[in-house]
GROMACS .gro file of C-alpha atoms in nm:
model
  334
    1MET     CA    1   0.000   0.000   0.000
    2ASN     CA    2   0.154   0.330  -0.114
    3THR     CA    3   0.070   0.553   0.180
    4ASN     CA    4   0.259   0.823   0.363
    5SER     CA    5   0.410   0.654   0.667
    6SER     CA    6   0.381   0.973   0.872
    7THR     CA    7   0.005   0.981   0.826
    8GLU     CA    8  -0.242   0.830   1.070
    9THR     CA    9  -0.601   0.767   0.973
   10THR     CA   10  -0.885   0.678   1.210
   11ILE     CA   11  -1.263   0.672   1.208
   12SER     CA   12  -1.435   0.845   1.498
   13PRO     CA   13  -1.749   0.693   1.657
   14ALA     CA   14  -1.952   0.959   1.476
   15GLY     CA   15  -1.821   0.842   1.140
   16VAL     CA   16  -1.602   1.144   1.074
   17LEU     CA   17  -1.286   1.063   0.884
   18LEU     CA   18  -1.002   1.195   1.096
   19LEU     CA   19  -0.689   1.239   0.891
   20ARG     CA   20  -0.359   1.362   1.020
   21GLY     CA   21  -0.117   1.471   0.750
   22SER     CA   22   0.140   1.670   0.946
   23ALA     CA   23   0.195   1.837   1.278
   24THR     CA   24   0.042   2.160   1.143
   25THR     CA   25  -0.271   2.004   0.990
   26PRO     CA   26  -0.582   2.025   1.212
   27GLU     CA   27  -0.768   1.695   1.231
   28THR     CA   28  -1.102   1.869   1.214
   29SER     CA   29  -1.221   2.215   1.117
   30TYR     CA   30  -1.495   2.455   1.221
   31TYR     CA   31  -1.726   2.296   0.963
   32GLU     CA   32  -1.871   1.964   1.079
   33ASP     CA   33  -2.025   1.871   0.742
   34LEU     CA   34  -1.696   1.934   0.562
   35ASP     CA   35  -1.518   1.694   0.798
   36LYS     CA   36  -1.793   1.433   0.782
   37ASN     CA   37  -1.911   1.445   0.419
   38GLY     CA   38  -1.620   1.611   0.243
   39TRP     CA   39  -1.820   1.920   0.139
   40CYS     CA   40  -2.045   2.193   0.277
   41VAL     CA   41  -2.197   2.530   0.193
   42VAL     CA   42  -2.113   2.834   0.407
   43LYS     CA   43  -2.400   3.080   0.378
   44ASN     CA   44  -2.383   3.459   0.332
   45VAL     CA   45  -2.005   3.502   0.329
   46ILE     CA   46  -2.050   3.820   0.125
   47SER     CA   47  -2.369   4.017   0.074
   48PRO     CA   48  -2.599   3.952  -0.224
   49GLU     CA   49  -2.534   4.310  -0.334
   50LYS     CA   50  -2.158   4.253  -0.337
   51ALA     CA   51  -2.209   3.925  -0.524
   52ALA     CA   52  -2.418   4.103  -0.787
   53TYR     CA   53  -2.142   4.360  -0.829
   54TYR     CA   54  -1.889   4.085  -0.896
   55VAL     CA   55  -2.125   3.921  -1.145
   56ASP     CA   56  -2.140   4.247  -1.336
   57GLN     CA   57  -1.760   4.272  -1.325
   58ALA     CA   58  -1.727   3.921  -1.469
   59TYR     CA   59  -1.970   4.001  -1.752
   60SER     CA   60  -1.791   4.328  -1.826
   61TRP     CA   61  -1.464   4.134  -1.842
   62LEU     CA   62  -1.610   3.903  -2.106
   63GLU     CA   63  -1.749   4.199  -2.302
   64GLY     CA   64  -1.400   4.348  -2.302
   65PHE     CA   65  -1.271   4.080  -2.538
   66GLY     CA   66  -1.475   4.242  -2.817
   67LYS     CA   67  -1.607   3.915  -2.957
   68GLY     CA   68  -1.973   4.014  -2.955
   69PHE     CA   69  -2.085   3.911  -2.608
   70ASP     CA   70  -2.334   4.157  -2.455
   71LYS     CA   71  -2.439   4.089  -2.096
   72ASN     CA   72  -2.777   4.253  -2.166
   73ASP     CA   73  -2.855   4.059  -2.485
   74ARG     CA   74  -2.901   3.686  -2.442
   75GLU     CA   75  -2.897   3.639  -2.818
   76THR     CA   76  -2.523   3.707  -2.796
   77TRP     CA   77  -2.466   3.439  -2.531
   78LYS     CA   78  -2.292   3.201  -2.770
   79PRO     CA   79  -1.957   3.018  -2.741
   80GLU     CA   80  -1.825   3.193  -3.052
   81ASN     CA   81  -1.876   3.532  -2.882
   82LEU     CA   82  -1.656   3.438  -2.587
   83PRO     CA   83  -1.284   3.387  -2.532
   84ALA     CA   84  -1.159   3.029  -2.507
   85PHE     CA   85  -1.305   2.830  -2.219
   86ALA     CA   86  -1.343   2.468  -2.110
   87LYS     CA   87  -1.607   2.241  -1.956
   88GLY     CA   88  -1.912   2.459  -2.017
   89GLY     CA   89  -1.769   2.782  -1.876
   90LEU     CA   90  -1.432   2.735  -1.706
   91PHE     CA   91  -1.208   3.031  -1.788
   92ASN     CA   92  -0.859   2.927  -1.677
   93ARG     CA   93  -0.675   3.119  -1.948
   94HIS     CA   94  -0.644   3.489  -2.039
   95ALA     CA   95  -0.479   3.574  -1.702
   96SER     CA   96  -0.828   3.538  -1.557
   97GLY     CA   97  -0.690   3.479  -1.209
   98HIS     CA   98  -0.536   3.828  -1.202
   99GLU     CA   99  -0.832   4.041  -1.300
  100GLN     CA  100  -0.912   4.303  -1.038
  101PHE     CA  101  -1.246   4.150  -0.944
  102ALA     CA  102  -1.081   3.810  -0.890
  103TRP     CA  103  -0.830   3.964  -0.650
  104ASP     CA  104  -1.097   4.171  -0.477
  105ILE     CA  105  -1.291   3.852  -0.410
  106ARG     CA  106  -0.985   3.676  -0.266
  107ALA     CA  107  -0.929   3.964  -0.025
  108GLU     CA  108  -1.287   3.962   0.109
  109PRO     CA  109  -1.250   3.938   0.489
  110GLY     CA  110  -1.541   3.696   0.525
  111LEU     CA  111  -1.394   3.459   0.268
  112ILE     CA  112  -1.050   3.467   0.431
  113ASP     CA  113  -1.215   3.389   0.765
  114VAL     CA  114  -1.381   3.078   0.618
  115PHE     CA  115  -1.042   2.927   0.540
  116ALA     CA  116  -0.884   3.055   0.861
  117LYS     CA  117  -1.139   2.840   1.047
  118ILE     CA  118  -1.041   2.538   0.839
  119TRP     CA  119  -0.666   2.565   0.898
  120GLY     CA  120  -0.654   2.735   1.237
  121THR     CA  121  -0.458   3.037   1.113
  122ASP     CA  122  -0.527   3.359   0.924
  123GLU     CA  123  -0.174   3.366   0.780
  124LEU     CA  124  -0.277   3.213   0.452
  125ALA     CA  125  -0.153   3.174   0.095
  126VAL     CA  126  -0.407   3.181  -0.188
  127SER     CA  127  -0.410   3.018  -0.531
  128PHE     CA  128  -0.438   3.226  -0.848
  129ASP     CA  129  -0.729   3.031  -0.984
  130GLY     CA  130  -0.977   3.092  -1.260
  131VAL     CA  131  -1.333   3.212  -1.317
  132ASN     CA  132  -1.646   3.022  -1.415
  133VAL     CA  133  -1.923   3.178  -1.621
  134SER     CA  134  -2.143   2.891  -1.742
  135LEU     CA  135  -2.409   3.039  -1.964
  136PRO     CA  136  -2.729   2.853  -2.060
  137PHE     CA  137  -2.624   2.778  -2.418
  138LYS     CA  138  -2.859   2.620  -2.667
  139ALA     CA  139  -2.862   2.241  -2.669
  140ASP     CA  140  -2.677   2.220  -3.003
  141ALA     CA  141  -2.397   2.461  -2.900
  142PRO     CA  142  -2.047   2.310  -2.931
  143VAL     CA  143  -1.984   2.284  -2.556
  144ASP     CA  144  -1.824   2.000  -2.361
  145ARG     CA  145  -2.097   1.887  -2.120
  146LYS     CA  146  -1.957   1.544  -2.036
  147PRO     CA  147  -1.905   1.462  -1.667
  148TRP     CA  148  -1.536   1.449  -1.567
  149ALA     CA  149  -1.531   1.276  -1.231
  150HIS     CA  150  -1.202   1.332  -1.051
  151VAL     CA  151  -1.023   1.418  -0.729
  152ASP     CA  152  -0.768   1.697  -0.697
  153GLN     CA  153  -0.526   1.505  -0.479
  154SER     CA  154  -0.250   1.255  -0.549
  155PRO     CA  155  -0.329   0.891  -0.467
  156LEU     CA  156  -0.011   0.903  -0.260
  157ARG     CA  157  -0.160   1.165  -0.026
  158ARG     CA  158  -0.415   0.976   0.179
  159PHE     CA  159  -0.472   1.242   0.440
  160LYS     CA  160  -0.623   1.587   0.482
  161TYR     CA  161  -0.425   1.800   0.242
  162CYS     CA  162  -0.633   2.057   0.055
  163VAL     CA  163  -0.978   2.215   0.079
  164GLN     CA  164  -1.106   2.383  -0.235
  165GLY     CA  165  -1.368   2.651  -0.262
  166ILE     CA  166  -1.612   2.824  -0.493
  167MET     CA  167  -1.721   3.181  -0.428
  168ASN     CA  168  -2.073   3.155  -0.562
  169LEU     CA  169  -2.200   3.481  -0.709
  170ALA     CA  170  -2.534   3.405  -0.880
  171PRO     CA  171  -2.833   3.191  -0.774
  172ASN     CA  172  -2.728   2.833  -0.831
  173GLY     CA  173  -3.004   2.574  -0.845
  174PRO     CA  174  -3.031   2.215  -0.971
  175LYS     CA  175  -3.007   2.302  -1.342
  176ASP     CA  176  -2.774   2.603  -1.328
  177GLY     CA  177  -2.444   2.420  -1.359
  178GLY     CA  178  -2.191   2.389  -1.080
  179LEU     CA  179  -2.040   2.145  -0.839
  180MET     CA  180  -2.145   1.780  -0.851
  181VAL     CA  181  -2.012   1.570  -0.561
  182LEU     CA  182  -2.018   1.193  -0.531
  183GLN     CA  183  -2.182   1.169  -0.192
  184GLY     CA  184  -2.006   0.908   0.022
  185SER     CA  185  -1.684   0.902  -0.180
  186PHE     CA  186  -1.493   1.114   0.072
  187SER     CA  187  -1.506   0.868   0.359
  188ARG     CA  188  -1.401   0.586   0.124
  189TYR     CA  189  -1.099   0.766  -0.018
  190ASN     CA  190  -0.832   0.552   0.147
  191GLU     CA  191  -1.035   0.234   0.101
  192PHE     CA  192  -1.062   0.306  -0.271
  193TRP     CA  193  -0.687   0.337  -0.324
  194GLU     CA  194  -0.617   0.029  -0.115
  195ALA     CA  195  -0.863  -0.168  -0.328
  196HIS     CA  196  -0.714  -0.034  -0.653
  197ASP     CA  197  -0.341  -0.038  -0.579
  198HIS     CA  198  -0.308  -0.311  -0.840
  199GLU     CA  199  -0.418  -0.058  -1.106
  200ALA     CA  200  -0.126   0.176  -1.036
  201PRO     CA  201   0.093   0.234  -1.345
  202PRO     CA  202   0.452   0.106  -1.359
  203GLY     CA  203   0.649   0.302  -1.102
  204GLY     CA  204   0.344   0.360  -0.884
  205TRP     CA  205   0.086   0.633  -0.852
  206SER     CA  206   0.181   0.985  -0.957
  207LYS     CA  207   0.258   1.263  -0.710
  208ARG     CA  208   0.050   1.493  -0.929
  209ASN     CA  209  -0.249   1.633  -0.741
  210GLY     CA  210  -0.524   1.503  -0.962
  211TYR     CA  211  -0.680   1.178  -1.077
  212HIS     CA  212  -0.965   1.112  -1.324
  213HIS     CA  213  -1.172   0.805  -1.248
  214THR     CA  214  -1.274   0.544  -1.502
  215GLN     CA  215  -1.632   0.425  -1.527
  216ALA     CA  216  -1.532   0.094  -1.370
  217GLN     CA  217  -1.378   0.278  -1.076
  218LEU     CA  218  -1.689   0.491  -1.035
  219GLN     CA  219  -1.894   0.173  -1.031
  220TRP     CA  220  -1.693   0.065  -0.726
  221PHE     CA  221  -1.831   0.371  -0.545
  222TYR     CA  222  -2.184   0.316  -0.678
  223ASP     CA  223  -2.176  -0.044  -0.551
  224ARG     CA  224  -2.110   0.096  -0.203
  225GLY     CA  225  -2.405   0.332  -0.207
  226CYS     CA  226  -2.237   0.652  -0.331
  227THR     CA  227  -2.463   0.879  -0.536
  228TRP     CA  228  -2.419   1.203  -0.727
  229HIS     CA  229  -2.546   1.520  -0.560
  230LYS     CA  230  -2.578   1.865  -0.717
  231VAL     CA  231  -2.466   2.129  -0.467
  232GLU     CA  232  -2.691   2.435  -0.465
  233ALA     CA  233  -2.596   2.776  -0.328
  234GLY     CA  234  -2.712   3.135  -0.317
  235PRO     CA  235  -2.534   3.457  -0.415
  236GLY     CA  236  -2.259   3.521  -0.161
  237ASP     CA  237  -2.234   3.161  -0.039
  238VAL     CA  238  -1.907   2.968  -0.041
  239ILE     CA  239  -1.900   2.602  -0.143
  240LEU     CA  240  -1.621   2.400   0.017
  241TRP     CA  241  -1.503   2.053  -0.065
  242ASP     CA  242  -1.212   1.838   0.044
  243SER     CA  243  -0.986   1.746  -0.249
  244ARG     CA  244  -1.047   1.377  -0.176
  245CYS     CA  245  -1.417   1.409  -0.259
  246VAL     CA  246  -1.493   1.282  -0.611
  247HIS     CA  247  -1.650   1.568  -0.802
  248TYR     CA  248  -1.685   1.756  -1.130
  249GLY     CA  249  -1.830   2.083  -1.257
  250ALA     CA  250  -2.156   2.049  -1.451
  251ALA     CA  251  -2.251   2.277  -1.738
  252ALA     CA  252  -2.564   2.492  -1.711
  253GLU     CA  253  -2.878   2.314  -1.835
  254GLY     CA  254  -3.159   2.551  -1.742
  255ASP     CA  255  -3.209   2.916  -1.833
  256GLN     CA  256  -2.994   3.073  -1.560
  257PRO     CA  257  -2.616   3.135  -1.577
  258ARG     CA  258  -2.362   3.019  -1.325
  259VAL     CA  259  -2.106   3.282  -1.217
  260ALA     CA  260  -1.834   3.197  -0.965
  261THR     CA  261  -1.465   3.215  -0.892
  262TYR     CA  262  -1.246   2.936  -0.759
  263VAL     CA  263  -1.084   3.011  -0.423
  264CYS     CA  264  -0.836   2.799  -0.231
  265TYR     CA  265  -0.621   2.899   0.067
  266LYS     CA  266  -0.362   2.704   0.266
  267PRO     CA  267  -0.142   2.797   0.563
  268ASN     CA  268   0.144   3.015   0.448
  269ARG     CA  269   0.375   2.813   0.676
  270ASP     CA  270   0.325   2.514   0.445
  271VAL     CA  271   0.461   2.694   0.138
  272ALA     CA  272   0.823   2.592   0.083
  273PRO     CA  273   1.073   2.858  -0.033
  274ASP     CA  274   1.093   2.711  -0.385
  275LYS     CA  275   0.714   2.722  -0.412
  276GLN     CA  276   0.708   3.081  -0.289
  277ALA     CA  277   0.947   3.161  -0.573
  278ILE     CA  278   0.706   3.000  -0.821
  279ARG     CA  279   0.419   3.204  -0.676
  280LYS     CA  280   0.615   3.526  -0.718
  281GLU     CA  281   0.701   3.435  -1.076
  282ALA     CA  282   0.334   3.363  -1.143
  283MET     CA  283   0.244   3.705  -1.003
  284GLU     CA  284   0.505   3.879  -1.217
  285ASN     CA  285   0.381   3.703  -1.533
  286PHE     CA  286   0.009   3.702  -1.450
  287ASP     CA  287  -0.003   3.323  -1.467
  288ASN     CA  288  -0.293   3.131  -1.323
  289THR     CA  289  -0.209   2.843  -1.090
  290THR     CA  290  -0.348   2.510  -0.981
  291HIS     CA  291  -0.584   2.495  -0.682
  292ASP     CA  292  -0.318   2.404  -0.428
  293ALA     CA  293  -0.157   2.725  -0.303
  294ALA     CA  294   0.131   2.537  -0.139
  295ASP     CA  295   0.226   2.274  -0.398
  296VAL     CA  296   0.167   2.534  -0.662
  297LYS     CA  297   0.204   2.493  -1.039
  298GLN     CA  298   0.168   2.765  -1.302
  299THR     CA  299  -0.105   2.732  -1.564
  300GLY     CA  300  -0.281   2.950  -1.818
  301SER     CA  301  -0.223   3.100  -2.158
  302ARG     CA  302   0.147   3.186  -2.124
  303ILE     CA  303   0.235   2.844  -1.984
  304ALA     CA  304   0.012   2.624  -2.199
  305GLY     CA  305   0.044   2.832  -2.515
  306LYS     CA  306  -0.218   3.043  -2.688
  307LEU     CA  307  -0.511   2.880  -2.863
  308SER     CA  308  -0.561   3.188  -3.082
  309ASP     CA  309  -0.365   3.499  -3.175
  310ASP     CA  310  -0.596   3.726  -2.976
  311GLU     CA  311  -0.568   3.527  -2.652
  312ARG     CA  312  -0.453   3.737  -2.360
  313THR     CA  313  -0.154   3.660  -2.143
  314VAL     CA  314  -0.207   3.965  -1.920
  315PRO     CA  315  -0.521   4.094  -1.745
  316SER     CA  316  -0.725   4.376  -1.896
  317LYS     CA  317  -0.567   4.606  -1.636
  318PRO     CA  318  -0.287   4.525  -1.391
  319PRO     CA  319  -0.459   4.459  -1.057
  320VAL     CA  320  -0.401   4.689  -0.761
  321LEU     CA  321  -0.361   4.471  -0.453
  322SER     CA  322  -0.428   4.573  -0.097
  323HIS     CA  323  -0.164   4.486   0.162
  324ARG     CA  324  -0.378   4.192   0.274
  325ALA     CA  325  -0.400   4.064  -0.083
  326GLN     CA  326  -0.022   4.102  -0.121
  327GLN     CA  327   0.024   3.882   0.187
  328LEU     CA  328  -0.208   3.622   0.040
  329ALA     CA  329  -0.016   3.638  -0.287
  330GLY     CA  330   0.319   3.586  -0.116
  331ILE     CA  331   0.470   3.919  -0.219
  332ALA     CA  332   0.437   4.080   0.126
  333ALA     CA  333   0.546   3.922   0.452
  334TYR     CA  334   0.324   3.833   0.744
   0.00000   0.00000   0.00000
């Protein structure tokens, strides 16, 4: 079994998966459902009015590409009128993580406090993640709507390691696109890898923080009673999920758009000096990054290469960061 020998895993009488990854990792957080089920919704982290403001900023950002999208004209809500995106509305290119509204969201005191309660410290590092605007496209629009069940954690890390988040900005109901979680998969994370160690590739499982499940592997979860659940949230709510929870982002199916940003914070003490250097380079070049703010990797248009000549590698305007945001970015000391 390819586990970390320094990690201890137990099940409490209440059924909560207690996972100890390091001396600085709290076994449990402020959020009982997150610890028990692997996900939860934190209500009213920012006001509905502030959420609506950020929605407008996201739409204005898309209009700024000059491809024909008009936030006030739904007839223009077509893939060809938008910059390159993935999975129904995932904008992880175009320096999206460094737009002013994305940084303003990351610096929201209420949002920072959510993650401070998870990790037991407010000295945090934040990822430079992307934006999601999943519009209700017509059924025949050329959009990838296929489920992509995965976890955002290496099979070698069988302990509490990363908690991801979505700052939800628009009403998000059952048909509006958004987070799908495989209910019950979280508590079976270690059991799954133990049962599937024989499927590891030559050389063993990858250290890369991500794994996409096959249909046969998903059936293993289904056979144990795990079912898909669409997470719903209101404007200003934050959706949290542990990176060991099997999940994917669904495309919008109804007539309402999904608007959100991805937010992920980890204790700054867990960011090694070489990773801090990568974070600073990403800031200097306006690169997006992976979810994990500590084991950070640069992504985005400059790193992956442009898909078109008009693809941006810098934000529409260089963001102006508050001192708190600079601390989160790793360019100002705590």
